[in-house]
C-alpha positions as protocol buffer text, in pm:
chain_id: "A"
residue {
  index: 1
  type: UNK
  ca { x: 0 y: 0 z: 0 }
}
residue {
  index: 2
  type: UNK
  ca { x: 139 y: 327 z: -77 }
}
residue {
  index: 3
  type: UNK
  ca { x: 183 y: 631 z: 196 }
}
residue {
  index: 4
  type: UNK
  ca { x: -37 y: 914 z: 164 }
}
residue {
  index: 5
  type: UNK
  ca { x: 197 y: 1219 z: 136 }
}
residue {
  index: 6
  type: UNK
  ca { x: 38 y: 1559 z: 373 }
}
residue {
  index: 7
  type: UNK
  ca { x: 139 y: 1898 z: 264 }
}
residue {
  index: 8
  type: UNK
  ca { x: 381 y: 2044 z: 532 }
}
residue {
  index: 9
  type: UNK
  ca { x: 173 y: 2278 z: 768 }
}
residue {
  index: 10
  type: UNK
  ca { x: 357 y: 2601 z: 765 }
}
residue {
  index: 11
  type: UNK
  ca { x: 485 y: 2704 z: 1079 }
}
residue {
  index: 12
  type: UNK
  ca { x: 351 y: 2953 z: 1303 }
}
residue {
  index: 13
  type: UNK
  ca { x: 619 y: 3237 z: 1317 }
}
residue {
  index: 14
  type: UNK
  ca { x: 600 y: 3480 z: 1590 }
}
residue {
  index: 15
  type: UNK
  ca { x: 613 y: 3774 z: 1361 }
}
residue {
  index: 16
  type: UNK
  ca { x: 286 y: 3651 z: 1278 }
}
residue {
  index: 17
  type: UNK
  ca { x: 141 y: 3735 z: 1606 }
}
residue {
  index: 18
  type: UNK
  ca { x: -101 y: 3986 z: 1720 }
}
residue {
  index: 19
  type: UNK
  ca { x: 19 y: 4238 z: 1948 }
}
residue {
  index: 20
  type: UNK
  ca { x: -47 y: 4234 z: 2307 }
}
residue {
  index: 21
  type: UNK
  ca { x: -408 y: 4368 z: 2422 }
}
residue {
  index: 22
  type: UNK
  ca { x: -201 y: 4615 z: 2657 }
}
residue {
  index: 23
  type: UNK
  ca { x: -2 y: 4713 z: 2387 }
}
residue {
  index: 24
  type: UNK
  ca { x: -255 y: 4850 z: 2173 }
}
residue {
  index: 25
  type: UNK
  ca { x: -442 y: 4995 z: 2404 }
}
residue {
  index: 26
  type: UNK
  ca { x: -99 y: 5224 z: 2501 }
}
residue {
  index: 27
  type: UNK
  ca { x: -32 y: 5301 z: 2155 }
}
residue {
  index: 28
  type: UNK
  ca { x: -380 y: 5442 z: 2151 }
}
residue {
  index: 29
  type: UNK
  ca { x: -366 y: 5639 z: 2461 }
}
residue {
  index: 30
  type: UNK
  ca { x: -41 y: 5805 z: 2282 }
}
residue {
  index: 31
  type: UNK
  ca { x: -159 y: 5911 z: 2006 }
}
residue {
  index: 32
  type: UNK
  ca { x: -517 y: 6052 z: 2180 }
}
residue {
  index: 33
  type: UNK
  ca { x: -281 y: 6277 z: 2416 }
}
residue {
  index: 34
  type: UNK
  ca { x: -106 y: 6341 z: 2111 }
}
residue {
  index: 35
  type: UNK
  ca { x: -391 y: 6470 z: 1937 }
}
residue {
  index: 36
  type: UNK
  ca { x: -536 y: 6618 z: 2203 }
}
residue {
  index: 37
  type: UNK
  ca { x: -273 y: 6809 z: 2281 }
}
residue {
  index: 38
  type: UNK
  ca { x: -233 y: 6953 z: 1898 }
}
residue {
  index: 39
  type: UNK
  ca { x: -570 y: 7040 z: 1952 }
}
residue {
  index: 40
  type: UNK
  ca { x: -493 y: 7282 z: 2244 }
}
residue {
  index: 41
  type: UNK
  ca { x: -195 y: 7401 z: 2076 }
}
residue {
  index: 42
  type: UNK
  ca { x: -492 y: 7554 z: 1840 }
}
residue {
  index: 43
  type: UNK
  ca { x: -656 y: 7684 z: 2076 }
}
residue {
  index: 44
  type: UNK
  ca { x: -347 y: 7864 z: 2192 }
}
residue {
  index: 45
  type: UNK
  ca { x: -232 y: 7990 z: 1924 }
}
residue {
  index: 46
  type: UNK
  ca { x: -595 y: 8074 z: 1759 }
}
residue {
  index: 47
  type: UNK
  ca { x: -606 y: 8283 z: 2113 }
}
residue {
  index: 48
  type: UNK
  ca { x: -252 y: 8406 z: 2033 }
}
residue {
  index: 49
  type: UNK
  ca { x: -389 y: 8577 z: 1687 }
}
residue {
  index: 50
  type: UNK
  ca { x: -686 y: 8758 z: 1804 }
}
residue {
  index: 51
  type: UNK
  ca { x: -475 y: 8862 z: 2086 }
}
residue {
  index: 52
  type: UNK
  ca { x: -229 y: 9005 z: 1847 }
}
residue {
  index: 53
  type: UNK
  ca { x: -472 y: 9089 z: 1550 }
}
residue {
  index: 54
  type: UNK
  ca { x: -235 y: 8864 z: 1333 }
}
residue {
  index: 55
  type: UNK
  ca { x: -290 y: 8971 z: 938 }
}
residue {
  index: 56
  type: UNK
  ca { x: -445 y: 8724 z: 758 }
}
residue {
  index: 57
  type: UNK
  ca { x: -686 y: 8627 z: 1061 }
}
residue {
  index: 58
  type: UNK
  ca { x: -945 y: 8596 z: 828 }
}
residue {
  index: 59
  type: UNK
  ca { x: -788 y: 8285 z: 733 }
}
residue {
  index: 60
  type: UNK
  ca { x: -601 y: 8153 z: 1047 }
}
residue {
  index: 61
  type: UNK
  ca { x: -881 y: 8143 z: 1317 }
}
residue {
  index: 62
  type: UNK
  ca { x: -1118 y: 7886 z: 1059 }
}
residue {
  index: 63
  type: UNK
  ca { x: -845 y: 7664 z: 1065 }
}
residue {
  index: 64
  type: UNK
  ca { x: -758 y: 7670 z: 1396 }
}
residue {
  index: 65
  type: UNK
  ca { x: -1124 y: 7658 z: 1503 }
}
residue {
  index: 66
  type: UNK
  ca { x: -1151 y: 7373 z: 1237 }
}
residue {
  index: 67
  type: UNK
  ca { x: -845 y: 7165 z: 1412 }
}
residue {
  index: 68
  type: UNK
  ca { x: -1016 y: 7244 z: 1756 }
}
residue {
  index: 69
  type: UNK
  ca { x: -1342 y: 7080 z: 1648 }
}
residue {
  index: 70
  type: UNK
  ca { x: -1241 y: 6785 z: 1386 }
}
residue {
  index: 71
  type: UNK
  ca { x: -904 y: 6695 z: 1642 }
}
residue {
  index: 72
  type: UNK
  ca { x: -1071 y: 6578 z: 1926 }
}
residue {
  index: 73
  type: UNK
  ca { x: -1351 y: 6392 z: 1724 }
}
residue {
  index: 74
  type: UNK
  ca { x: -1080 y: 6211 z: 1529 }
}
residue {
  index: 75
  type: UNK
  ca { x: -898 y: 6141 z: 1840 }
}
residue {
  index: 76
  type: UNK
  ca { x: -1194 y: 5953 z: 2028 }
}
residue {
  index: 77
  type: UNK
  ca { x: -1235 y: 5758 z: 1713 }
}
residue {
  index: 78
  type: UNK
  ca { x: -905 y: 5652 z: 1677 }
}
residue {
  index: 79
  type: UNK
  ca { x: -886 y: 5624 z: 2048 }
}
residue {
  index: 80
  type: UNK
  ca { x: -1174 y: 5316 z: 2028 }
}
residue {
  index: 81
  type: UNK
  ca { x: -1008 y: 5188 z: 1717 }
}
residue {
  index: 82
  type: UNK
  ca { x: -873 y: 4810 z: 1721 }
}
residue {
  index: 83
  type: UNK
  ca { x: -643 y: 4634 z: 1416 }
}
residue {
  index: 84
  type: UNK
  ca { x: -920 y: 4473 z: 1217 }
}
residue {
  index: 85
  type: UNK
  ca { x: -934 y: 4084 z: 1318 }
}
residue {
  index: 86
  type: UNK
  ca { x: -679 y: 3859 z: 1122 }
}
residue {
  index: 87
  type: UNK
  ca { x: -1006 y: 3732 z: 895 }
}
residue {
  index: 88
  type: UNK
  ca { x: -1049 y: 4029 z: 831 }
}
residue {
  index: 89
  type: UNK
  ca { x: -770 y: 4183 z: 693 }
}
residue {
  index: 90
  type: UNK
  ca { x: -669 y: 4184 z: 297 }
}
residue {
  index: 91
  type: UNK
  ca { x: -356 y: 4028 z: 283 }
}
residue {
  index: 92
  type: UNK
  ca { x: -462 y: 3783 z: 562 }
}
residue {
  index: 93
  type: UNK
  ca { x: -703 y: 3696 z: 295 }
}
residue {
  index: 94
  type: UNK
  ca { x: -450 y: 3737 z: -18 }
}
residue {
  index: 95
  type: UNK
  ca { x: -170 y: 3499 z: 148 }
}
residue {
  index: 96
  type: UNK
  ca { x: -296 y: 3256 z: 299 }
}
residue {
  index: 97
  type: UNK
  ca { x: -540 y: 3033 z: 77 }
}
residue {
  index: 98
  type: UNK
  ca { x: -765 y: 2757 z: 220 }
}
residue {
  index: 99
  type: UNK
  ca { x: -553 y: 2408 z: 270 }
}
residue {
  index: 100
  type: UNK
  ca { x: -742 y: 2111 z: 285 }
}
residue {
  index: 101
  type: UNK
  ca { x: -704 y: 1972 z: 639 }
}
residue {
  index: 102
  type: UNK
  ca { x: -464 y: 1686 z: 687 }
}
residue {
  index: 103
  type: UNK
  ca { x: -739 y: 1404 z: 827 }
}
residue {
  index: 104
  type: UNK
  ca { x: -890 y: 1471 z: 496 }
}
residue {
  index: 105
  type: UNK
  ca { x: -892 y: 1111 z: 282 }
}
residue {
  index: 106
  type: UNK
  ca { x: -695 y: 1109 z: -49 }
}
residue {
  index: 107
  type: UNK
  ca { x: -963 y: 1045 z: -296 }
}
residue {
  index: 108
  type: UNK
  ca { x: -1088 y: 709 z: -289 }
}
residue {
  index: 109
  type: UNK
  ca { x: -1275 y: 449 z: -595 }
}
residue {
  index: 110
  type: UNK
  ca { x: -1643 y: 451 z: -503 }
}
residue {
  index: 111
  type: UNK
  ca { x: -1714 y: 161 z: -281 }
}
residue {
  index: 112
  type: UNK
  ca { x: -1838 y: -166 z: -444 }
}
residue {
  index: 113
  type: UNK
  ca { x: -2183 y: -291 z: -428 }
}
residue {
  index: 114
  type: UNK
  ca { x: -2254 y: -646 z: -350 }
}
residue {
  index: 115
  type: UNK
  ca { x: -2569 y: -810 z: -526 }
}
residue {
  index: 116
  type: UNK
  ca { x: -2749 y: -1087 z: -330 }
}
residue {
  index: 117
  type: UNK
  ca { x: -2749 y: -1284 z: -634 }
}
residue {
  index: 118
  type: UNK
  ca { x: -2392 y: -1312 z: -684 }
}
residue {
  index: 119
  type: UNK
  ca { x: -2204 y: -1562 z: -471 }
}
């Protein structure tokens, strides 16, 4: 009887893993202080320019008001934000194709019927 050869499982490589749940939620805390803080250095300085009467105010103050208002909603969303899950993501789905499972059977002949008449 001949062996029935099984594709080599790939290893699991550790580059391959997710990172940990505390370390995403620290990179997330960073970068909402981060933003947060950009978004009072707006209000700063947009309080800076009226203090001053800055030319070209008409067009400094929008955008700082802007940064003030769009900053700390993109912040809380970003904030909440997880890495999509691995079946999820596109080149999850681009490199890694389905294998057949290795207790599959190697195709087999159709089983054999017996008739009663036949002895």
């Amino acid at each position: 009887m001949g062996r029935v050869k099984r594709k080599a499982q790939r290893p699991i490589l550790i580059t391959d893993a997710d990172r940990s749940q505390a370390d995403q939620l620290r990179s997330r805390q960073v970068r909402y202080v981060l933003m947060m803080s950009i978004r009072a250095g707006c209000l700063v300085v947009a309080a800076l320019l009226v203090g001053a009467k800055a030319p070209m105010l008409w067009l400094w103050l929008p955008l700082c008001l802007l940064g003030m208002v769009l900053i700390p909603w993109l912040a809380v969303i970003l904030a909440n934000d997880r890495p999509p899950k691995d079946r999820h993501r596109l080149s999850h789905k681009r490199h890694h194709h389905e294998e057949p499972s290795p207790s599959a059977l190697p195709d087999a002949p159709p089983p054999r019927t017996i008739d009663a008449d036949q002895p």
